[in-house]
XYZ file of C-alpha atoms in Angstrom:
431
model
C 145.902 224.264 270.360
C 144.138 220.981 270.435
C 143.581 219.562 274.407
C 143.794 216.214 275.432
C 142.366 215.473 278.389
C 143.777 211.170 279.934
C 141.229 210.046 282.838
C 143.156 207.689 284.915
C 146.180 208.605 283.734
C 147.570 206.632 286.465
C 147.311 203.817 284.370
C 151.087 203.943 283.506
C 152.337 201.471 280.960
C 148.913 202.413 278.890
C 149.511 206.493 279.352
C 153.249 206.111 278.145
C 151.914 204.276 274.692
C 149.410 206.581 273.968
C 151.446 209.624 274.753
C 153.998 208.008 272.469
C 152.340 207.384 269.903
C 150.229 210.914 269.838
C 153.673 212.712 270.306
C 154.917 210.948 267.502
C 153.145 212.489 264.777
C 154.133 216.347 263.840
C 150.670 217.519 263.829
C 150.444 216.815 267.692
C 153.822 217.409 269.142
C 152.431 220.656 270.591
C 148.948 219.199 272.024
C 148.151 220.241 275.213
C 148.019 217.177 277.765
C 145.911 217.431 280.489
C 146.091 214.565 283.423
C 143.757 213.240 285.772
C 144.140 210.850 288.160
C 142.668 210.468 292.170
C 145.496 208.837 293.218
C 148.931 211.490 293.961
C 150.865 209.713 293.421
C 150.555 207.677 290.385
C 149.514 211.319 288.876
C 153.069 212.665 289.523
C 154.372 209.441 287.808
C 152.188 210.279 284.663
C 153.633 213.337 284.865
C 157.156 211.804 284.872
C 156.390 209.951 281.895
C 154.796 212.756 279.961
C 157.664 215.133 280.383
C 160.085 212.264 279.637
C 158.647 211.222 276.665
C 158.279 214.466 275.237
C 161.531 214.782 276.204
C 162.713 211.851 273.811
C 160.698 212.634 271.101
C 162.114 216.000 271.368
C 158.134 216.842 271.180
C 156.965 220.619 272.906
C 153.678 219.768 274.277
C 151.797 221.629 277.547
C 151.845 218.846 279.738
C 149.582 220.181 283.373
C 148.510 217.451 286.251
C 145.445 217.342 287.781
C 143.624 215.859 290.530
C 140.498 217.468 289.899
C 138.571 215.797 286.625
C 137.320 219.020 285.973
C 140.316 221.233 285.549
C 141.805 218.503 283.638
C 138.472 218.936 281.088
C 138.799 222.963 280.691
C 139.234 223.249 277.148
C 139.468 219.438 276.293
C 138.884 218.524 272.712
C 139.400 214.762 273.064
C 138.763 212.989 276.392
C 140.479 209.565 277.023
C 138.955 207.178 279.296
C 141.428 204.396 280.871
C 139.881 204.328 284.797
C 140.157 201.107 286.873
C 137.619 201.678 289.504
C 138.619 199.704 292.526
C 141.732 198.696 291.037
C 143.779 195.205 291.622
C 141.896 195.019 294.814
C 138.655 194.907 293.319
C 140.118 192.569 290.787
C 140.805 190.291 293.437
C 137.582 189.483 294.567
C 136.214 189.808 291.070
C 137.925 186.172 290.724
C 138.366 185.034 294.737
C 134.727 185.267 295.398
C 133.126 183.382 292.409
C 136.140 180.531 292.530
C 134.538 179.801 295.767
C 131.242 178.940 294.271
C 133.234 176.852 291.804
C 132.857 179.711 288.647
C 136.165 180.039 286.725
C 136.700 182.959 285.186
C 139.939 183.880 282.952
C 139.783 187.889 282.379
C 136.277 188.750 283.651
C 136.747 192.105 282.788
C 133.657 191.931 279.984
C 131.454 189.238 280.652
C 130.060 187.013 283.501
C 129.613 188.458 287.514
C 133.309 189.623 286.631
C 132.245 191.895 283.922
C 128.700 192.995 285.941
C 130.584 193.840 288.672
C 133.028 195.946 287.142
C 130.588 197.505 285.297
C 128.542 198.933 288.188
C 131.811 200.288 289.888
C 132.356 202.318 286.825
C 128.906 202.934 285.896
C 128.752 205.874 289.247
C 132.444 207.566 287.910
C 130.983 207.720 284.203
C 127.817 209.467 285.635
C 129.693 212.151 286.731
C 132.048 212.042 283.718
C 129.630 212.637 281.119
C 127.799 215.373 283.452
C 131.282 217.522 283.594
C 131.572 216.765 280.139
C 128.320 217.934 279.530
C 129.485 221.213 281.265
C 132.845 222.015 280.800
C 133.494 220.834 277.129
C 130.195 219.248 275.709
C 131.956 219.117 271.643
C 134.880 216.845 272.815
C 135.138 213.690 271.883
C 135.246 210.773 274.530
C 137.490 207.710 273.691
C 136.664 204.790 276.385
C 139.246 202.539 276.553
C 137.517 201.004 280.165
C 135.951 197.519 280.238
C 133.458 195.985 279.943
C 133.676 198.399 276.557
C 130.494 197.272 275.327
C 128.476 198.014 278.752
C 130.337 201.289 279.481
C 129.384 202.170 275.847
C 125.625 201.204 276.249
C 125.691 202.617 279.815
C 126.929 206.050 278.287
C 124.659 206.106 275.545
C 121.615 205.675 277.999
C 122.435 208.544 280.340
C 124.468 210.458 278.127
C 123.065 210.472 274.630
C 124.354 213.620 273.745
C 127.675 213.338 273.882
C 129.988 212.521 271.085
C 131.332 208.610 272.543
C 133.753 206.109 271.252
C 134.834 202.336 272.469
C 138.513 201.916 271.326
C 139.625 198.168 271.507
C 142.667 197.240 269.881
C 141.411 193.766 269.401
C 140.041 193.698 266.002
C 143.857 194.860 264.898
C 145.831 192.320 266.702
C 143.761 189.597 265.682
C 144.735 190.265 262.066
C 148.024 191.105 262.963
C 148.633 187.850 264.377
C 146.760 185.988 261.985
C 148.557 187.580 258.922
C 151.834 186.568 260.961
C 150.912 182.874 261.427
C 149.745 183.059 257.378
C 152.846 184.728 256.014
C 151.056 187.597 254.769
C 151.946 191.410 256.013
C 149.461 193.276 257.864
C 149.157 195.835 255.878
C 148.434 194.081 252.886
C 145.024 192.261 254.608
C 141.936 193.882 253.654
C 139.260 193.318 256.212
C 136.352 193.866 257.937
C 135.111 193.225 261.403
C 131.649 193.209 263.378
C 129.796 192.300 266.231
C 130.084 193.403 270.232
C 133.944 194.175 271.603
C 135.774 191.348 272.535
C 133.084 188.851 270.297
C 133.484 190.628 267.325
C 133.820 188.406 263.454
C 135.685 188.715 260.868
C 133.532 188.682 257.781
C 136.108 189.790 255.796
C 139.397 188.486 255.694
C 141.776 188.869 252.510
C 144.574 189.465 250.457
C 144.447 190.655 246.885
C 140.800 190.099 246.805
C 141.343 186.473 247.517
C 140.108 184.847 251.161
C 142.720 183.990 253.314
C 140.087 181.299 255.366
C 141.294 178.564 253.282
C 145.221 178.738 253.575
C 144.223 179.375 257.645
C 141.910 176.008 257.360
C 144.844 174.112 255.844
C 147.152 175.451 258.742
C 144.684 173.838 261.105
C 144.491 170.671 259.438
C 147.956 170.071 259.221
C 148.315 171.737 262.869
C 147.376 169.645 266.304
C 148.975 171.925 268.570
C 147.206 174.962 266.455
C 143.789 173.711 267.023
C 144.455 173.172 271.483
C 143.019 176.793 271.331
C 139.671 178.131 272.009
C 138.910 180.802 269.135
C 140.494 178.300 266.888
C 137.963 175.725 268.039
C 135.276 178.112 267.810
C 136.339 178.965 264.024
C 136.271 175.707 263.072
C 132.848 175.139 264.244
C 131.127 178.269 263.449
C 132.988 179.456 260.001
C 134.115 182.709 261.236
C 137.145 184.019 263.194
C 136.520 185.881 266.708
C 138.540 189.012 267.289
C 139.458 188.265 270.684
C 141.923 186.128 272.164
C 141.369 182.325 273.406
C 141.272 183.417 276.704
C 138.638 186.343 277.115
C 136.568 183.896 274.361
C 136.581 180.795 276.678
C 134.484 182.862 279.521
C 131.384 184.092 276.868
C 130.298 181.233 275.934
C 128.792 178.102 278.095
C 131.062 175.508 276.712
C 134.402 175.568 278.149
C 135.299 176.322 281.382
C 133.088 173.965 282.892
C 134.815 171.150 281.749
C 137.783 169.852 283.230
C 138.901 167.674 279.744
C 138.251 171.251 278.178
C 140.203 173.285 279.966
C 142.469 170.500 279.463
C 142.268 170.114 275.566
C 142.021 174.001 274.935
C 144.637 174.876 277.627
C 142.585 177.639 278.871
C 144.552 179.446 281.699
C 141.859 179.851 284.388
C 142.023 182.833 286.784
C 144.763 184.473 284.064
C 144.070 187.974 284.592
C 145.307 187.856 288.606
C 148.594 187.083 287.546
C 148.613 189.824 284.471
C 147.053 192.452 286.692
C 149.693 191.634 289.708
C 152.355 192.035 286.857
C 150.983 195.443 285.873
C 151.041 196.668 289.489
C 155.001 195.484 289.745
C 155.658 196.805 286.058
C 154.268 200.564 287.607
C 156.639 200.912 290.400
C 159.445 199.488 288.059
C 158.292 202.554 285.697
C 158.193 204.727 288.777
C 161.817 203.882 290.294
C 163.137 203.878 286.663
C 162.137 207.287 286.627
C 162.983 208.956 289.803
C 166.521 207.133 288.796
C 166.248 209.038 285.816
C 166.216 206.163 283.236
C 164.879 206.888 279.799
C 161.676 204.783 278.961
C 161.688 202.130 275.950
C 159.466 203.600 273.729
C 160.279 201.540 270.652
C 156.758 199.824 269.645
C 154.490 199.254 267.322
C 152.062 202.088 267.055
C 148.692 200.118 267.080
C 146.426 202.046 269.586
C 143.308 204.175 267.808
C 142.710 207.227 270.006
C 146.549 208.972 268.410
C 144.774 207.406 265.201
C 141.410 209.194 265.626
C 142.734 212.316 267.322
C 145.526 212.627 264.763
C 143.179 212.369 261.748
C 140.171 214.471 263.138
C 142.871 217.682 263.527
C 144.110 217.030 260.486
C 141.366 215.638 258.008
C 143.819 212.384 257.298
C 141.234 209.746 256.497
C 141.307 206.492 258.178
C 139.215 203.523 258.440
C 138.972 202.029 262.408
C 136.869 199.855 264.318
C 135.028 200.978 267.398
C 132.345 200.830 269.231
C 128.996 203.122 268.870
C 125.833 202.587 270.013
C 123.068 199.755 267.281
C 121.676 202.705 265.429
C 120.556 200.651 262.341
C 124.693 199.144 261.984
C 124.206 195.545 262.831
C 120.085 195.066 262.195
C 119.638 191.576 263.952
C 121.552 192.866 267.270
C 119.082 195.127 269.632
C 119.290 198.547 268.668
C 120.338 200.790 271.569
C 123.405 198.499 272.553
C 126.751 198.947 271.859
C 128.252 197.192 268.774
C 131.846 196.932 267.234
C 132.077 198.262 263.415
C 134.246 199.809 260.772
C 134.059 203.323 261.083
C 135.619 206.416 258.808
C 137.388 209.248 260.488
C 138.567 212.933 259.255
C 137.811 216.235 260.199
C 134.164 215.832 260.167
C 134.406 213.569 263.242
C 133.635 209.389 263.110
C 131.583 207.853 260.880
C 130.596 204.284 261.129
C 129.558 201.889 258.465
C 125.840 199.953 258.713
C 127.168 196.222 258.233
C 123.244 194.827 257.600
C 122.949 191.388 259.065
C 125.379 189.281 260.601
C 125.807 185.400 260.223
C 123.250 183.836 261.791
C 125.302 181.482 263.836
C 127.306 184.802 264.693
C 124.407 186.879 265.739
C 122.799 184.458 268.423
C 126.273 184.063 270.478
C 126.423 188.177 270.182
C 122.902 188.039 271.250
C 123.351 186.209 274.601
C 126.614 188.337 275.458
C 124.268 191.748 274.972
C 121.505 189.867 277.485
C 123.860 190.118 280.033
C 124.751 193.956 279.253
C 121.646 194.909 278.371
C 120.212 193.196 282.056
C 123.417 195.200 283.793
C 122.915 198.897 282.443
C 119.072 198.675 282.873
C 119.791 197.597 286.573
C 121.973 200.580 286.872
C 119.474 203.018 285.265
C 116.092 201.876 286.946
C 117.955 200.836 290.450
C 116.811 197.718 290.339
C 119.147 194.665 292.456
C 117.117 191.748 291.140
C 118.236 192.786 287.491
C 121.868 192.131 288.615
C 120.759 189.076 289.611
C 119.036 188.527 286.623
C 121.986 189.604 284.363
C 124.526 187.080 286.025
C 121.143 184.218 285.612
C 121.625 184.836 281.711
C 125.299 185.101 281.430
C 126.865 181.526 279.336
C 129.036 180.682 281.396
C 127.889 181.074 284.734
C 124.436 179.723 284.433
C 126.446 176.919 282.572
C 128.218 176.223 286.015
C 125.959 177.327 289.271
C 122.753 176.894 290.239
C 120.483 179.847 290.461
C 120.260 179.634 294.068
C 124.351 179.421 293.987
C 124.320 182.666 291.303
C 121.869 185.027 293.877
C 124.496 184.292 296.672
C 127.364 184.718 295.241
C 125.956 188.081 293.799
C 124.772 188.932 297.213
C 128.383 188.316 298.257
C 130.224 190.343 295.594
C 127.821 193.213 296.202
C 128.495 193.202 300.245
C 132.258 193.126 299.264
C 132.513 195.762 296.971
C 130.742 198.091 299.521
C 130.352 201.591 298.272
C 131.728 201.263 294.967
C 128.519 199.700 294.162
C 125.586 202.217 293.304
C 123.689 202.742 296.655
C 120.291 201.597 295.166
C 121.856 198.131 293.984
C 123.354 197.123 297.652
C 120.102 195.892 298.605
């Protein structure tokens, strides 16, 4: 019986799509799901929604709660990762602090002192992840779904090298989606390709019937005003290829943007965004949670998009599929460091995930997706080696806030985020 193991499975809305969509296939309707989370009470409510979905789907799987991490491994084939370490708290002062020093930020859930900061409060709880792992069930396969993907990814493959690890984004799939909606053209009928780091990934191949679909998107744009008032728009127009992530995670990697007040203006970038989508997804889990203990059934009725049912699915049955995730540079994208984490096609089937080397990237491409791996790069070596000043140093290179604080401005305002995350940071980087 194949074990799943969900790692803040607390995470509600996100637990009761995967579960969903992994109970939806016949194959898996009699998985065993194992769930983790620290917190009692949003465990029980995972537990709610695992019973009641299986319930709806009419599905028979071993559903068991956990709020140990390692009972919840015993026997896991496939691990999913979905933690929020610190939660909307943490979130909070992720965007309060630096809006004091004048630094917007949008998501900062990847990039900037956002993204660094998030990073080293997971960095600690993947440590000890990846050693249980490593002792309980050192063969399964761990899907990260926790930002900042790409540093969690690089982080994992620096401690961890051993293990089998996967970054699932989502990303690279809606972008298509949507732009195949704005074109007219099904999603299923788009061949295409995407590569680069999560959330700044390119498509370098976008098409239908073997013909490129960048023209009939260029003529939308031209005839289009409103159309072009976006940021990845803006940023296709003046580098030739699309990004795979939307306007406003793009605005915050790069320097040009948010600094500007006409920008903002032009692009209508929605500064300090993810407050108001994170407070949402703290009302939408006690909605879940009374719904429920009422006994209400849950709306399953979506579009099955996530990868880990995808990956899972075809690795216990040998049904070949072609993803994108993220792996560590082993010779797939050769002018990005080796040793990172990149996004890339990969192949999946019984014989486990298979990536495909994509050679060089555009030029143009490859230097933005160099200065967003800087900033990762800086962040997981200040994690390994202990070392404060390379935090420092990491939020120094980062676009968008060297774009808009001094450096005297950037060592303060890390000082300050560090004193207000307290212990969640890693004891050697407090100093």
């Amino acid at each position: 019986m194949t074990v799943i193991a969900f790692l803040g499975a607390g995470s509600v809305v996100f637990t009761r799509e995967l579960l969903a969509d992994i109970l939806s296939f016949d194959e898996l309707r009699g998985v065993t799901l194992a769930l983790h989370d620290i917190d009692p009470e949003r465990l029980e409510t995972a537990e709610l929604i695992a019973r009641r979905t299986a319930s709806q789907l009419n599905a028979t799987p071993k559903i068991t709660a956990h709020l140990d991490r390692r009972q919840a491994l015993d026997g896991a084939d496939f691990v999913i990762n979905a933690i929020q370490v610190g939660m909307y708290a943490a979130t909070v002062r992720d965007f309060e602090i630096p809006a004091k020093y004048g630094l917007r930020q949008t998501i900062a859930d990847t990039l900037g002192v956002g993204g660094i900061f998030r990073a080293l409060r997971t960095f600690p709880v993947l440590d000890g992840i990846a050693a249980d792992i490593r002792a309980i069930c050192p063969d399964a396969w761990l899907l990260n779904y926790t930002n900042p993907m790409a540093m969690n990814v690089a982080y994992l493959g620096a401690i961890a090298p051993d293990l089998n690890v996967a970054g699932l984004c989502h990303s690279v799939f809606w972008t298509v989606h949507d732009l195949g909606a704005l074109l007219g053209v099904p999603h299923e009928e788009i061949d295409y390709t995407g590569a680069g780091v999560n959330h700044q990934a390119w498509l370098l191949r976008f098409e239908h019937r073997g013909e490129s679909l960048y023209p009939r998107l260029d003529e939308l744009l031209d005839r289009d005003p409103e159309l072009r008032r976006r940021v990845r728009m803006d940023m296709y127009r003046r580098l030739g290829w699309f990004p795979t992530e939307t306007s406003e995670h793009s605005s915050e990697y790069v320097p040009w943007y948010l600094r500007h007040d006409s920008e903002i203006d032009r692009l209508r970038i929605p500064v300090g965004d993810y407050l108001g989508i994170s407070a949402d997804n703290v009302a939408q889990y006690h909605q879940t949670r009374r719904g429920l203990l009422a006994g209400e059934p849950l709306d399953l009725t979506r579009e099955a998009t996530e990868y880990a049912p995808q990956v899972i699915h075809s690795m216990v049955t040998g049904t070949p599929r072609r993803i994108h995730a993220n792996l560590i540079n082993k010779g797939l994208i050769s002018n990005l460091p080796e040793g990172y984490a990149v996004e890339v096609p990969c192949h999946v089937g019984a014989d486990g995930l298979h990536p495909e080397p994509v050679g060089d990237l555009p030029l143009q491409c490859a230097a933005l997706n160099r200065t967003f791996v800087s900033v990762g790069e800086l962040t997981v070596r200040a994690a390994v080696d202990g070392d404060p000043r390379m935090v420092r140093q990491a939020a120094m290179t980062d676009p968008n806030t060297a774009a808009s604080l001094t450096v005297d401005a950037i060592w303060e305002l890390c000082d300050e985020l560090t004193a207000a995350h307290g212990d969640l940071i890693p004891p050697a980087l407090r100093g």
